[in-house]
PDB file of C-alpha atoms in Angstrom:
ATOM      1  CA  MET A  67      85.087 184.420 101.083  1.00  0.00           C
ATOM      2  CA  ALA A  68      87.634 184.350  98.227  1.00  0.00           C
ATOM      3  CA  ALA A  69      91.256 184.914  99.144  1.00  0.00           C
ATOM      4  CA  THR A  70      92.728 188.248  98.104  1.00  0.00           C
ATOM      5  CA  ALA A  71      96.112 188.702  96.507  1.00  0.00           C
ATOM      6  CA  PRO A  72      99.007 190.018  98.606  1.00  0.00           C
ATOM      7  CA  ARG A  73      99.443 193.756  98.016  1.00  0.00           C
ATOM      8  CA  SER A  74     102.784 194.594  99.558  1.00  0.00           C
ATOM      9  CA  SER A  75     106.440 193.714  99.138  1.00  0.00           C
ATOM     10  CA  PRO A  76     106.190 190.256 100.795  1.00  0.00           C
ATOM     11  CA  SER A  77     104.435 188.942  97.645  1.00  0.00           C
ATOM     12  CA  LEU A  78     107.442 189.943  95.536  1.00  0.00           C
ATOM     13  CA  ALA A  79     109.755 188.264  98.028  1.00  0.00           C
ATOM     14  CA  LEU A  80     107.695 185.078  97.826  1.00  0.00           C
ATOM     15  CA  MET A  81     107.891 185.063  94.041  1.00  0.00           C
ATOM     16  CA  ILE A  82     111.686 185.431  94.252  1.00  0.00           C
ATOM     17  CA  LEU A  83     111.826 182.498  96.675  1.00  0.00           C
ATOM     18  CA  LEU A  84     109.666 180.461  94.308  1.00  0.00           C
ATOM     19  CA  LEU A  85     112.039 181.154  91.439  1.00  0.00           C
ATOM     20  CA  ILE A  86     115.003 180.136  93.597  1.00  0.00           C
ATOM     21  CA  ALA A  87     113.230 176.928  94.653  1.00  0.00           C
ATOM     22  CA  THR A  88     112.363 175.813  91.106  1.00  0.00           C
ATOM     23  CA  PRO A  89     114.545 173.492  88.996  1.00  0.00           C
ATOM     24  CA  PRO A  90     117.107 174.798  86.453  1.00  0.00           C
ATOM     25  CA  PRO A  91     115.668 176.782  83.491  1.00  0.00           C
ATOM     26  CA  SER A  92     115.737 173.766  81.210  1.00  0.00           C
ATOM     27  CA  GLN A  93     113.236 172.032  83.507  1.00  0.00           C
ATOM     28  CA  SER A  94     111.233 174.921  84.942  1.00  0.00           C
ATOM     29  CA  PHE A  95     107.900 176.361  83.860  1.00  0.00           C
ATOM     30  CA  SER A  96     107.920 179.702  82.075  1.00  0.00           C
ATOM     31  CA  TYR A  97     105.529 182.598  82.568  1.00  0.00           C
ATOM     32  CA  SER A  98     103.884 181.753  79.232  1.00  0.00           C
ATOM     33  CA  GLU A  99     103.212 178.170  80.343  1.00  0.00           C
ATOM     34  CA  TYR A 100     101.494 179.345  83.521  1.00  0.00           C
ATOM     35  CA  ARG A 101      99.434 181.727  81.394  1.00  0.00           C
ATOM     36  CA  ARG A 102      98.553 178.842  79.075  1.00  0.00           C
ATOM     37  CA  LEU A 103      97.391 176.805  82.074  1.00  0.00           C
ATOM     38  CA  PHE A 104      95.044 179.612  83.145  1.00  0.00           C
ATOM     39  CA  SER A 105      93.881 180.193  79.566  1.00  0.00           C
ATOM     40  CA  ILE A 106      93.014 176.545  78.888  1.00  0.00           C
ATOM     41  CA  ALA A 107      91.188 176.194  82.202  1.00  0.00           C
ATOM     42  CA  HIS A 108      89.259 179.417  81.546  1.00  0.00           C
ATOM     43  CA  SER A 109      88.244 178.259  78.053  1.00  0.00           C
ATOM     44  CA  LEU A 110      87.147 174.872  79.385  1.00  0.00           C
ATOM     45  CA  MET A 111      85.021 176.268  82.230  1.00  0.00           C
ATOM     46  CA  SER A 112      83.418 178.887  79.961  1.00  0.00           C
ATOM     47  CA  ARG A 113      82.374 176.194  77.494  1.00  0.00           C
ATOM     48  CA  VAL A 114      81.059 173.997  80.324  1.00  0.00           C
ATOM     49  CA  ALA A 115      79.022 176.969  81.623  1.00  0.00           C
ATOM     50  CA  ASN A 116      77.490 177.491  78.173  1.00  0.00           C
ATOM     51  CA  LEU A 117      76.746 173.771  77.764  1.00  0.00           C
ATOM     52  CA  ARG A 118      74.972 173.600  81.122  1.00  0.00           C
ATOM     53  CA  ALA A 119      72.984 176.757  80.373  1.00  0.00           C
ATOM     54  CA  SER A 120      71.864 175.317  77.009  1.00  0.00           C
ATOM     55  CA  ARG A 121      70.246 172.342  78.738  1.00  0.00           C
ATOM     56  CA  GLY A 122      68.683 174.427  81.519  1.00  0.00           C
ATOM     57  CA  ASP A 123      71.103 173.618  84.326  1.00  0.00           C
ATOM     58  CA  ILE A 124      71.291 177.170  85.626  1.00  0.00           C
ATOM     59  CA  SER A 125      72.886 176.437  89.004  1.00  0.00           C
ATOM     60  CA  GLY A 126      75.539 174.236  87.378  1.00  0.00           C
ATOM     61  CA  SER A 127      76.165 176.886  84.741  1.00  0.00           C
ATOM     62  CA  ASN A 128      76.569 179.547  87.425  1.00  0.00           C
ATOM     63  CA  ARG A 129      79.129 177.422  89.294  1.00  0.00           C
ATOM     64  CA  ALA A 130      81.162 176.879  86.135  1.00  0.00           C
ATOM     65  CA  ARG A 131      80.888 180.546  85.172  1.00  0.00           C
ATOM     66  CA  ALA A 132      82.061 181.620  88.631  1.00  0.00           C
ATOM     67  CA  MET A 133      85.138 179.414  88.215  1.00  0.00           C
ATOM     68  CA  ALA A 134      85.730 180.862  84.733  1.00  0.00           C
ATOM     69  CA  GLU A 135      85.479 184.415  86.103  1.00  0.00           C
ATOM     70  CA  LYS A 136      88.083 183.663  88.770  1.00  0.00           C
ATOM     71  CA  LEU A 137      90.373 182.294  86.084  1.00  0.00           C
ATOM     72  CA  GLU A 138      89.721 185.372  83.916  1.00  0.00           C
ATOM     73  CA  ARG A 139      90.813 187.613  86.788  1.00  0.00           C
ATOM     74  CA  GLY A 140      93.898 185.449  87.051  1.00  0.00           C
ATOM     75  CA  LEU A 141      94.638 186.139  83.381  1.00  0.00           C
ATOM     76  CA  GLY A 142      94.479 189.887  84.051  1.00  0.00           C
ATOM     77  CA  MET A 143      96.344 192.057  86.531  1.00  0.00           C
ATOM     78  CA  GLY A 144      95.651 189.599  89.328  1.00  0.00           C
ATOM     79  CA  PHE A 145      97.828 186.884  87.763  1.00  0.00           C
ATOM     80  CA  TRP A 146     100.867 187.501  89.963  1.00  0.00           C
ATOM     81  CA  GLY A 147      98.600 187.693  92.998  1.00  0.00           C
ATOM     82  CA  TYR A 148      97.278 184.208  92.249  1.00  0.00           C
ATOM     83  CA  MET A 149     100.824 183.003  91.706  1.00  0.00           C
ATOM     84  CA  GLY A 150     101.867 184.579  94.997  1.00  0.00           C
ATOM     85  CA  LEU A 151      99.075 182.808  96.902  1.00  0.00           C
ATOM     86  CA  ALA A 152      99.928 179.426  95.386  1.00  0.00           C
ATOM     87  CA  GLY A 153     103.642 180.079  95.877  1.00  0.00           C
ATOM     88  CA  TRP A 154     103.211 180.968  99.529  1.00  0.00           C
ATOM     89  CA  ASP A 155     101.097 177.843 100.078  1.00  0.00           C
ATOM     90  CA  TYR A 156     103.768 175.689  98.426  1.00  0.00           C
ATOM     91  CA  LEU A 157     106.647 177.238 100.367  1.00  0.00           C
ATOM     92  CA  LYS A 158     104.853 177.170 103.706  1.00  0.00           C
ATOM     93  CA  ASN A 159     103.362 173.697 103.535  1.00  0.00           C
ATOM     94  CA  TYR A 160     105.360 171.574 101.097  1.00  0.00           C
ATOM     95  CA  ALA A 161     108.764 172.924 100.029  1.00  0.00           C
ATOM     96  CA  TRP A 162     110.541 171.947 103.241  1.00  0.00           C
ATOM     97  CA  ARG A 163     108.420 168.975 104.275  1.00  0.00           C
ATOM     98  CA  ASP A 164     108.185 165.379 103.227  1.00  0.00           C
ATOM     99  CA  VAL A 165     105.359 164.728 100.804  1.00  0.00           C
ATOM    100  CA  SER A 166     103.553 161.491 100.070  1.00  0.00           C
ATOM    101  CA  TYR A 167     105.571 160.396  97.044  1.00  0.00           C
ATOM    102  CA  SER A 168     103.579 157.189  96.689  1.00  0.00           C
ATOM    103  CA  GLU A 169     100.382 159.229  96.310  1.00  0.00           C
ATOM    104  CA  LEU A 170     102.048 161.779  94.022  1.00  0.00           C
ATOM    105  CA  TYR A 171     103.438 159.235  91.607  1.00  0.00           C
ATOM    106  CA  GLY A 172     100.235 157.239  91.783  1.00  0.00           C
ATOM    107  CA  ALA A 173      98.475 160.437  90.631  1.00  0.00           C
ATOM    108  CA  VAL A 174     101.048 160.881  87.847  1.00  0.00           C
ATOM    109  CA  SER A 175     100.458 157.310  86.683  1.00  0.00           C
ATOM    110  CA  GLU A 176      96.706 157.903  86.633  1.00  0.00           C
ATOM    111  CA  ALA A 177      97.217 161.184  84.767  1.00  0.00           C
ATOM    112  CA  ASN A 178      99.119 159.233  82.109  1.00  0.00           C
ATOM    113  CA  GLU A 179      96.225 156.792  81.889  1.00  0.00           C
ATOM    114  CA  LEU A 180      93.782 159.679  81.434  1.00  0.00           C
ATOM    115  CA  LEU A 181      95.975 161.211  78.732  1.00  0.00           C
ATOM    116  CA  SER A 182      95.954 157.902  76.874  1.00  0.00           C
ATOM    117  CA  TRP A 183      92.144 157.893  76.943  1.00  0.00           C
ATOM    118  CA  MET A 184      92.020 161.528  75.794  1.00  0.00           C
ATOM    119  CA  ARG A 185      94.229 160.698  72.816  1.00  0.00           C
ATOM    120  CA  GLU A 186      91.903 157.827  71.962  1.00  0.00           C
ATOM    121  CA  LEU A 187      88.814 160.045  72.252  1.00  0.00           C
ATOM    122  CA  SER A 188      90.408 162.764  70.108  1.00  0.00           C
ATOM    123  CA  ARG A 189      90.404 160.322  67.188  1.00  0.00           C
ATOM    124  CA  ALA A 190      86.586 160.277  67.130  1.00  0.00           C
ATOM    125  CA  GLU A 191      85.491 161.853  63.849  1.00  0.00           C
ATOM    126  CA  SER A 192      81.948 162.891  64.767  1.00  0.00           C
ATOM    127  CA  ASP A 193      79.748 163.818  67.703  1.00  0.00           C
ATOM    128  CA  ALA A 194      78.065 160.431  67.380  1.00  0.00           C
ATOM    129  CA  GLU A 195      81.380 158.571  67.637  1.00  0.00           C
ATOM    130  CA  ARG A 196      82.368 160.691  70.633  1.00  0.00           C
ATOM    131  CA  ALA A 197      79.038 159.965  72.341  1.00  0.00           C
ATOM    132  CA  VAL A 198      79.517 156.223  71.816  1.00  0.00           C
ATOM    133  CA  TRP A 199      83.050 156.393  73.220  1.00  0.00           C
ATOM    134  CA  VAL A 200      81.919 158.363  76.280  1.00  0.00           C
ATOM    135  CA  GLY A 201      79.063 155.935  76.914  1.00  0.00           C
ATOM    136  CA  ARG A 202      81.445 152.988  76.773  1.00  0.00           C
ATOM    137  CA  ASN A 203      84.343 154.453  78.778  1.00  0.00           C
ATOM    138  CA  TYR A 204      82.932 157.122  81.070  1.00  0.00           C
ATOM    139  CA  GLN A 205      82.774 155.050  84.258  1.00  0.00           C
ATOM    140  CA  ASN A 206      86.412 154.003  83.902  1.00  0.00           C
ATOM    141  CA  VAL A 207      87.527 157.576  83.195  1.00  0.00           C
ATOM    142  CA  LEU A 208      85.499 158.802  86.180  1.00  0.00           C
ATOM    143  CA  ARG A 209      86.981 156.127  88.453  1.00  0.00           C
ATOM    144  CA  VAL A 210      90.565 157.009  87.557  1.00  0.00           C
ATOM    145  CA  SER A 211      89.896 160.763  87.705  1.00  0.00           C
ATOM    146  CA  SER A 212      88.318 160.451  91.152  1.00  0.00           C
ATOM    147  CA  SER A 213      91.221 158.328  92.376  1.00  0.00           C
ATOM    148  CA  MET A 214      93.746 160.859  91.051  1.00  0.00           C
ATOM    149  CA  LEU A 215      91.977 163.741  92.817  1.00  0.00           C
ATOM    150  CA  ARG A 216      91.846 161.781  96.091  1.00  0.00           C
ATOM    151  CA  ARG A 217      95.576 161.184  95.811  1.00  0.00           C
ATOM    152  CA  LEU A 218      96.196 164.886  95.198  1.00  0.00           C
ATOM    153  CA  LEU A 219      94.199 165.777  98.300  1.00  0.00           C
ATOM    154  CA  LYS A 220      96.549 163.499 100.241  1.00  0.00           C
ATOM    155  CA  VAL A 221      99.551 165.231  98.664  1.00  0.00           C
ATOM    156  CA  PHE A 222      98.084 168.699  99.353  1.00  0.00           C
ATOM    157  CA  ARG A 223      97.062 167.739 102.851  1.00  0.00           C
ATOM    158  CA  GLN A 224      97.565 171.168 104.440  1.00  0.00           C
ATOM    159  CA  SER A 225      94.811 173.784 104.333  1.00  0.00           C
ATOM    160  CA  GLY A 226      95.613 176.377 101.673  1.00  0.00           C
ATOM    161  CA  THR A 227      95.203 177.498  98.057  1.00  0.00           C
ATOM    162  CA  LEU A 228      96.418 174.261  96.440  1.00  0.00           C
ATOM    163  CA  ARG A 229      94.159 172.011  98.507  1.00  0.00           C
ATOM    164  CA  GLU A 230      91.219 174.371  97.955  1.00  0.00           C
ATOM    165  CA  VAL A 231      91.626 174.220  94.170  1.00  0.00           C
ATOM    166  CA  VAL A 232      91.840 170.414  94.126  1.00  0.00           C
ATOM    167  CA  GLY A 233      88.847 170.133  96.486  1.00  0.00           C
ATOM    168  CA  THR A 234      86.730 172.423  94.282  1.00  0.00           C
ATOM    169  CA  VAL A 235      87.516 170.367  91.175  1.00  0.00           C
ATOM    170  CA  GLN A 236      86.825 167.114  93.043  1.00  0.00           C
ATOM    171  CA  ARG A 237      83.389 168.303  94.143  1.00  0.00           C
ATOM    172  CA  GLU A 238      82.481 169.332  90.593  1.00  0.00           C
ATOM    173  CA  VAL A 239      83.709 166.017  89.175  1.00  0.00           C
ATOM    174  CA  VAL A 240      81.992 163.814  91.771  1.00  0.00           C
ATOM    175  CA  ASP A 241      78.792 165.786  92.389  1.00  0.00           C
ATOM    176  CA  GLY A 242      78.476 168.202  89.472  1.00  0.00           C
ATOM    177  CA  GLY A 243      79.209 166.036  86.440  1.00  0.00           C
ATOM    178  CA  LEU A 244      82.146 168.221  85.368  1.00  0.00           C
ATOM    179  CA  LEU A 245      84.081 165.359  83.784  1.00  0.00           C
ATOM    180  CA  ARG A 246      81.167 164.232  81.595  1.00  0.00           C
ATOM    181  CA  ASP A 247      80.592 167.830  80.497  1.00  0.00           C
ATOM    182  CA  CYS A 248      84.257 168.217  79.561  1.00  0.00           C
ATOM    183  CA  LEU A 249      84.175 165.011  77.532  1.00  0.00           C
ATOM    184  CA  GLU A 250      80.960 166.083  75.810  1.00  0.00           C
ATOM    185  CA  ILE A 251      82.368 169.377  74.528  1.00  0.00           C
ATOM    186  CA  GLY A 252      85.628 167.780  73.380  1.00  0.00           C
ATOM    187  CA  CYS A 253      88.820 166.548  74.960  1.00  0.00           C
ATOM    188  CA  ASN A 254      91.568 168.821  73.623  1.00  0.00           C
ATOM    189  CA  ASP A 255      91.363 171.410  76.409  1.00  0.00           C
ATOM    190  CA  LEU A 256      91.050 168.687  79.047  1.00  0.00           C
ATOM    191  CA  LYS A 257      94.007 166.799  77.596  1.00  0.00           C
ATOM    192  CA  GLY A 258      96.137 169.959  77.587  1.00  0.00           C
ATOM    193  CA  LEU A 259      95.147 170.759  81.159  1.00  0.00           C
ATOM    194  CA  ILE A 260      96.019 167.287  82.456  1.00  0.00           C
ATOM    195  CA  GLN A 261      99.386 167.371  80.676  1.00  0.00           C
ATOM    196  CA  ILE A 262     100.386 170.756  82.107  1.00  0.00           C
ATOM    197  CA  LEU A 263      99.294 169.845  85.636  1.00  0.00           C
ATOM    198  CA  LYS A 264     101.192 166.554  85.463  1.00  0.00           C
ATOM    199  CA  ASP A 265     104.358 168.330  84.319  1.00  0.00           C
ATOM    200  CA  LEU A 266     103.887 171.008  86.976  1.00  0.00           C
ATOM    201  CA  GLY A 267     103.550 168.391  89.715  1.00  0.00           C
ATOM    202  CA  LEU A 268     106.741 166.675  88.609  1.00  0.00           C
ATOM    203  CA  GLN A 269     108.562 170.008  88.588  1.00  0.00           C
ATOM    204  CA  TYR A 270     107.666 171.056  92.112  1.00  0.00           C
ATOM    205  CA  PHE A 271     107.811 167.587  93.671  1.00  0.00           C
ATOM    206  CA  PRO A 272     110.776 165.828  92.051  1.00  0.00           C
ATOM    207  CA  SER A 273     111.362 162.210  92.888  1.00  0.00           C
ATOM    208  CA  PRO A 274     113.518 161.634  96.007  1.00  0.00           C
ATOM    209  CA  THR A 275     115.708 159.305  93.946  1.00  0.00           C
ATOM    210  CA  SER A 276     116.848 159.667  90.353  1.00  0.00           C
ATOM    211  CA  SER A 277     116.006 156.040  89.649  1.00  0.00           C
ATOM    212  CA  HIS A 278     112.418 156.600  90.667  1.00  0.00           C
ATOM    213  CA  ASN A 279     112.173 159.601  88.377  1.00  0.00           C
ATOM    214  CA  SER A 280     113.667 157.747  85.436  1.00  0.00           C
ATOM    215  CA  ASP A 281     110.916 155.148  85.640  1.00  0.00           C
ATOM    216  CA  LEU A 282     108.155 157.708  84.953  1.00  0.00           C
TER     217      LEU A 282
END
């Protein structure tokens, strides 16, 4: 059963705590950036749903459409509810505990590798060129993506909203062919999504030492 958004004053208190816990304004994420994250993910999953439907994969299309509908609700009045759930999960499970920095920064490194591939793929000038690139590089992109998601599951090791989201994406990538579908419809949305999530991870889990952070 899907989690429901908090309805009473505690959700507002949690959002205030989240704002207090975030870095200074020059480094923190704005409301518009969170909205952009939801918007890009919604666009991507809607296009994947349509692609799967066009080739007769009805069950796969329904899974992608269900994810898109959840994201669409997040873009509406339920946005702060989603933020409250994720914020509560972060505060309860990660804000005051040690996290696996080796896994986190391993995931960041792999995200950078994926972004490099997405920039390379974006230079393809036709569907045929993109298909050739995907055929040549897909297994490497899948390997790094799978490794990054495994690392994130180790970072988000406590049961909650953040782990649930990562687990859902991992299942679709490993078992549902989500990554190949994303590459087939184009890489701009995927590239934007990876970039935002990487920046978000660095915001909420800063390096324990400044020297470590300066190396990224």
